[in-house]
Short mmCIF file of C-alpha atoms in Angstrom, two decimals:
data_model
loop_
_atom_site.label_atom_id
_atom_site.label_comp_id
_atom_site.label_asym_id
_atom_site.label_seq_id
_atom_site.Cartn_x
_atom_site.Cartn_y
_atom_site.Cartn_z
CA MET A 181 23.95 7.50 -2.54
CA GLU A 182 20.75 9.14 -1.27
CA ASN A 183 17.78 6.96 -0.29
CA SER A 184 15.57 8.55 -2.95
CA THR A 185 18.11 7.66 -5.66
CA ILE A 186 18.33 4.08 -4.44
CA VAL A 187 14.54 3.67 -4.46
CA LYS A 188 14.20 5.15 -7.96
CA SER A 189 17.03 2.93 -9.25
CA VAL A 190 15.34 -0.19 -7.87
CA GLU A 191 12.02 0.82 -9.45
CA TRP A 192 13.64 1.43 -12.85
CA PHE A 193 15.51 -1.87 -12.61
CA SER A 194 12.31 -3.70 -11.67
CA ALA A 195 10.42 -2.16 -14.61
CA ALA A 196 13.25 -2.96 -17.05
CA LEU A 197 13.43 -6.53 -15.78
CA GLY A 198 9.69 -6.94 -16.31
CA ILE A 199 10.03 -5.76 -19.93
CA ILE A 200 12.98 -8.09 -20.52
CA LEU A 201 11.00 -11.05 -19.17
CA ALA A 202 8.04 -10.19 -21.40
CA VAL A 203 10.22 -9.85 -24.53
CA GLY A 204 12.14 -12.99 -23.64
CA GLY A 205 8.88 -14.91 -23.24
CA VAL A 206 7.72 -13.83 -26.70
CA VAL A 207 11.05 -14.88 -28.21
CA LEU A 208 10.86 -18.28 -26.50
CA VAL A 209 7.31 -18.88 -27.69
CA PHE A 210 7.76 -17.80 -31.31
CA GLY A 211 11.43 -18.65 -31.85
CA LYS A 212 11.60 -21.66 -34.17
CA LYS A 213 14.96 -22.86 -32.86
CA LEU A 214 13.76 -22.74 -29.26
CA ARG A 215 10.37 -24.42 -29.62
CA GLY A 216 11.78 -27.92 -29.13
CA ASN A 217 14.03 -26.95 -26.25
CA VAL A 218 12.77 -28.46 -23.00
CA LEU A 219 14.51 -25.84 -20.82
CA ALA A 220 12.98 -23.02 -22.89
CA ALA A 221 9.54 -24.58 -22.60
CA TRP A 222 9.77 -24.91 -18.82
CA SER A 223 11.14 -21.36 -18.61
CA CYS A 224 7.96 -20.13 -20.31
CA VAL A 225 5.85 -22.09 -17.85
CA ALA A 226 7.80 -20.67 -14.89
CA VAL A 227 7.52 -17.07 -16.11
CA ALA A 228 3.80 -17.51 -16.86
CA ALA A 229 3.16 -18.93 -13.38
CA ALA A 230 5.12 -16.10 -11.75
CA PHE A 231 3.21 -13.53 -13.84
CA VAL A 232 -0.16 -14.96 -12.78
CA LEU A 233 0.95 -14.93 -9.15
CA GLU A 234 2.12 -11.31 -9.48
CA VAL A 235 -1.15 -9.97 -10.91
CA THR A 236 -3.32 -11.91 -8.43
CA ALA A 237 -1.91 -12.81 -5.00
CA PHE A 238 0.80 -10.16 -4.78
CA ASN A 239 -1.67 -7.45 -5.83
CA PHE A 240 -4.52 -8.65 -3.64
CA PRO A 241 -4.66 -5.28 -1.75
CA PHE A 242 -5.50 -3.58 -5.07
CA TYR A 243 -8.52 -5.82 -5.63
CA SER A 244 -9.68 -5.74 -1.99
CA THR A 245 -9.84 -1.92 -1.98
CA MET A 246 -11.80 -1.55 -5.20
CA ARG A 247 -15.10 0.32 -4.91
CA TYR A 248 -17.09 -2.93 -5.02
CA PHE A 249 -15.50 -4.20 -1.78
CA ALA A 250 -14.92 -0.93 0.09
CA GLY A 251 -17.08 1.97 1.16
CA PRO A 252 -16.91 5.49 -0.29
CA GLN A 253 -13.71 7.50 0.05
CA ILE A 254 -13.64 9.79 3.07
CA GLY A 255 -11.05 12.53 3.17
CA ILE A 256 -10.23 15.47 5.42
CA THR A 257 -11.08 18.91 4.10
CA GLY A 258 -9.95 21.14 6.97
CA VAL A 259 -10.49 22.20 10.56
CA SER A 260 -13.67 23.68 12.04
CA GLU A 261 -13.56 27.45 12.48
CA THR A 262 -15.32 27.21 15.84
CA ASP A 263 -13.42 24.27 17.33
CA SER A 264 -9.84 23.41 16.35
CA ASN A 265 -10.32 19.84 17.64
CA VAL A 266 -13.10 19.13 15.13
CA ILE A 267 -11.90 17.93 11.71
CA LEU A 268 -14.11 18.45 8.65
CA THR A 269 -14.52 15.51 6.26
CA THR A 270 -15.91 14.98 2.78
CA ASP A 271 -18.83 13.08 4.34
CA SER A 272 -20.85 15.21 6.75
CA SER A 273 -22.14 12.11 8.57
CA VAL A 274 -18.59 11.14 9.56
CA LYS A 275 -17.18 13.05 12.52
CA ALA A 276 -13.44 13.38 12.99
CA GLY A 277 -11.36 14.87 15.76
CA SER A 278 -7.75 15.33 16.80
CA ILE A 279 -6.12 13.01 19.31
CA GLU A 280 -2.53 12.88 20.49
CA GLY A 281 -0.45 11.96 17.47
CA GLY A 282 -3.33 11.39 15.08
CA ARG A 283 -7.04 11.45 14.25
CA ARG A 284 -10.17 9.68 15.47
CA PHE A 285 -13.25 9.04 13.31
CA ALA A 286 -16.82 8.32 14.39
CA GLY A 287 -20.02 7.54 12.49
CA LEU A 288 -18.36 5.56 9.69
CA ASN A 289 -21.12 2.91 9.79
CA GLY A 290 -19.45 0.66 7.20
CA ALA A 291 -16.30 -1.11 6.09
CA VAL A 292 -12.94 0.60 5.80
CA ALA A 293 -10.67 -1.31 3.42
CA SER A 294 -7.67 1.01 3.40
CA VAL A 295 -6.02 4.07 4.89
CA PHE A 296 -3.87 6.50 2.93
CA ALA A 297 -1.61 8.87 4.84
CA GLY A 298 0.24 11.66 3.10
CA ILE A 299 3.06 12.70 5.43
CA GLU A 300 5.40 15.69 5.23
CA PHE A 301 8.45 14.15 6.87
CA LYS A 302 10.76 17.18 7.08
CA GLU A 303 13.92 15.79 8.74
CA LEU A 304 12.36 12.37 9.43
CA GLU A 305 12.70 9.47 6.99
CA THR A 306 10.41 6.89 8.61
CA LEU A 307 7.33 6.85 10.79
CA ARG A 308 5.12 4.24 12.46
CA MET A 309 1.39 4.30 11.74
CA LEU A 310 -1.02 2.52 14.09
CA VAL A 311 -4.62 2.00 12.97
CA ARG A 312 -7.03 0.80 15.65
CA TRP A 313 -10.73 0.11 15.17
CA THR A 314 -13.73 -1.45 16.90
CA ASP A 315 -16.26 -3.27 14.75
CA GLU A 316 -18.85 -6.02 15.21
CA LYS A 317 -16.12 -8.59 15.82
CA GLY A 318 -14.27 -6.63 18.51
CA THR A 319 -11.29 -4.29 18.72
CA ARG A 320 -8.29 -4.88 16.49
CA GLN A 321 -5.35 -2.93 15.20
CA CYS A 322 -2.85 -2.80 12.35
CA GLU A 323 0.62 -1.29 12.51
CA LYS A 324 2.97 -0.52 9.66
CA ARG A 325 5.92 1.70 8.84
CA ILE A 326 5.81 4.60 6.37
CA TYR A 327 8.97 5.68 4.56
CA LYS A 328 9.81 9.10 3.17
CA TYR A 329 10.97 7.91 -0.25
CA MET A 330 8.53 5.03 -0.71
CA PRO A 331 5.07 6.52 -1.43
CA ARG A 332 3.54 3.07 -2.01
CA GLU A 333 4.01 2.40 1.71
CA ASN A 334 1.63 5.27 2.55
CA TYR A 335 -1.26 2.81 2.13
CA ALA A 336 -2.44 0.31 4.72
CA ALA A 337 -4.89 -2.47 3.77
CA LEU A 338 -7.41 -3.33 6.50
CA ARG A 339 -9.89 -6.13 7.16
CA THR A 340 -12.75 -4.57 9.09
CA ARG A 341 -16.03 -6.42 9.59
CA GLY A 342 -19.43 -4.79 9.76
CA LYS A 343 -20.32 -1.52 11.44
CA ILE A 344 -17.40 0.44 12.90
CA SER A 345 -18.02 2.23 16.18
CA GLU A 346 -14.49 3.51 16.79
CA PHE A 347 -11.66 4.22 14.36
CA SER A 348 -8.38 5.97 15.08
CA ILE A 349 -5.06 6.55 13.34
CA ILE A 350 -1.95 7.37 15.35
CA PHE A 351 1.46 8.37 14.00
CA ALA A 352 4.62 8.01 16.06
CA PRO A 353 8.31 8.47 15.30
CA ASP A 354 10.86 6.09 16.71
CA ALA A 355 11.85 6.40 20.38
CA ASN A 356 13.98 9.37 21.41
CA ILE A 357 13.16 11.25 18.19
CA THR A 358 11.44 14.60 18.68
CA THR A 359 11.46 15.90 15.10
CA SER A 360 8.04 17.16 14.08
CA PHE A 361 6.05 16.04 11.04
CA ASP A 362 2.81 17.07 9.35
CA VAL A 363 -0.12 14.96 8.16
CA ALA A 364 -0.78 16.59 4.80
CA ASN A 365 -3.52 14.22 3.69
CA LEU A 366 -5.56 11.40 5.21
CA VAL A 367 -8.07 9.37 3.18
CA LEU A 368 -10.10 6.30 4.11
CA ASN A 369 -11.05 3.73 1.45
CA LYS A 370 -8.64 5.10 -1.14
CA PRO A 371 -7.88 2.29 -3.64
CA ILE A 372 -4.36 0.89 -3.32
CA PRO A 373 -2.61 1.23 -6.72
CA PHE A 374 -1.78 -1.84 -8.78
CA TYR A 375 1.98 -2.46 -8.66
CA PHE A 376 3.75 -4.80 -11.08
CA ASN A 377 7.16 -5.76 -9.70
CA GLY A 378 9.43 -7.19 -12.39
CA LEU A 379 12.12 -8.11 -9.88
CA ARG A 380 9.63 -10.17 -7.90
CA VAL A 381 8.45 -11.92 -11.09
CA PHE A 382 12.06 -12.76 -11.94
CA VAL A 383 12.77 -14.26 -8.51
CA MET A 384 9.54 -16.26 -8.50
CA SER A 385 10.29 -17.50 -12.04
CA LEU A 386 13.62 -18.87 -10.88
CA LEU A 387 11.97 -20.58 -7.91
CA PHE A 388 9.31 -22.16 -10.12
CA LEU A 389 11.94 -23.24 -12.66
CA MET A 390 13.99 -24.89 -9.91
#
């Protein structure tokens, strides 16, 4: 089975499981024969606790990248006609340039809560993304892996502090792999989508019930 089919099957299963849990919870709450059942009552409590955990802690990146907590979105619009190393951005005050394997930004002068990287993988199926920045608290970095068939992994949540003087994003395939790839899109401060995972709610419900 192809990787894309596996990923889609898991997503459909997760969504279906979330619906089943929701319907089952309604039946447990309003079913007359089940109201006095202690196991049914604790099952409702377990599912409710797992649901709260899912929409809060497990989706914290969604809330942390909302417009209130992050700066404006900054995307790449093209390459300068006079200098191929100069990258044009949606914010004229932000300067971007090409570096080996990625991009470097200057003049951000604010917080960056997330990075979105749209990658054209071609023959590759996975890629490492390294984000390094220097802010008022020093130089730090964040590394994660991007997968061809998992678009939700194209986002990286960051915790920058204060004014940023240096910000770079570097992409690298695994060792001994020379297959090329293209960075189709790169956006800073793009909100990370809310993701409800029914499979995760089911597992956490069982743990709470135990």
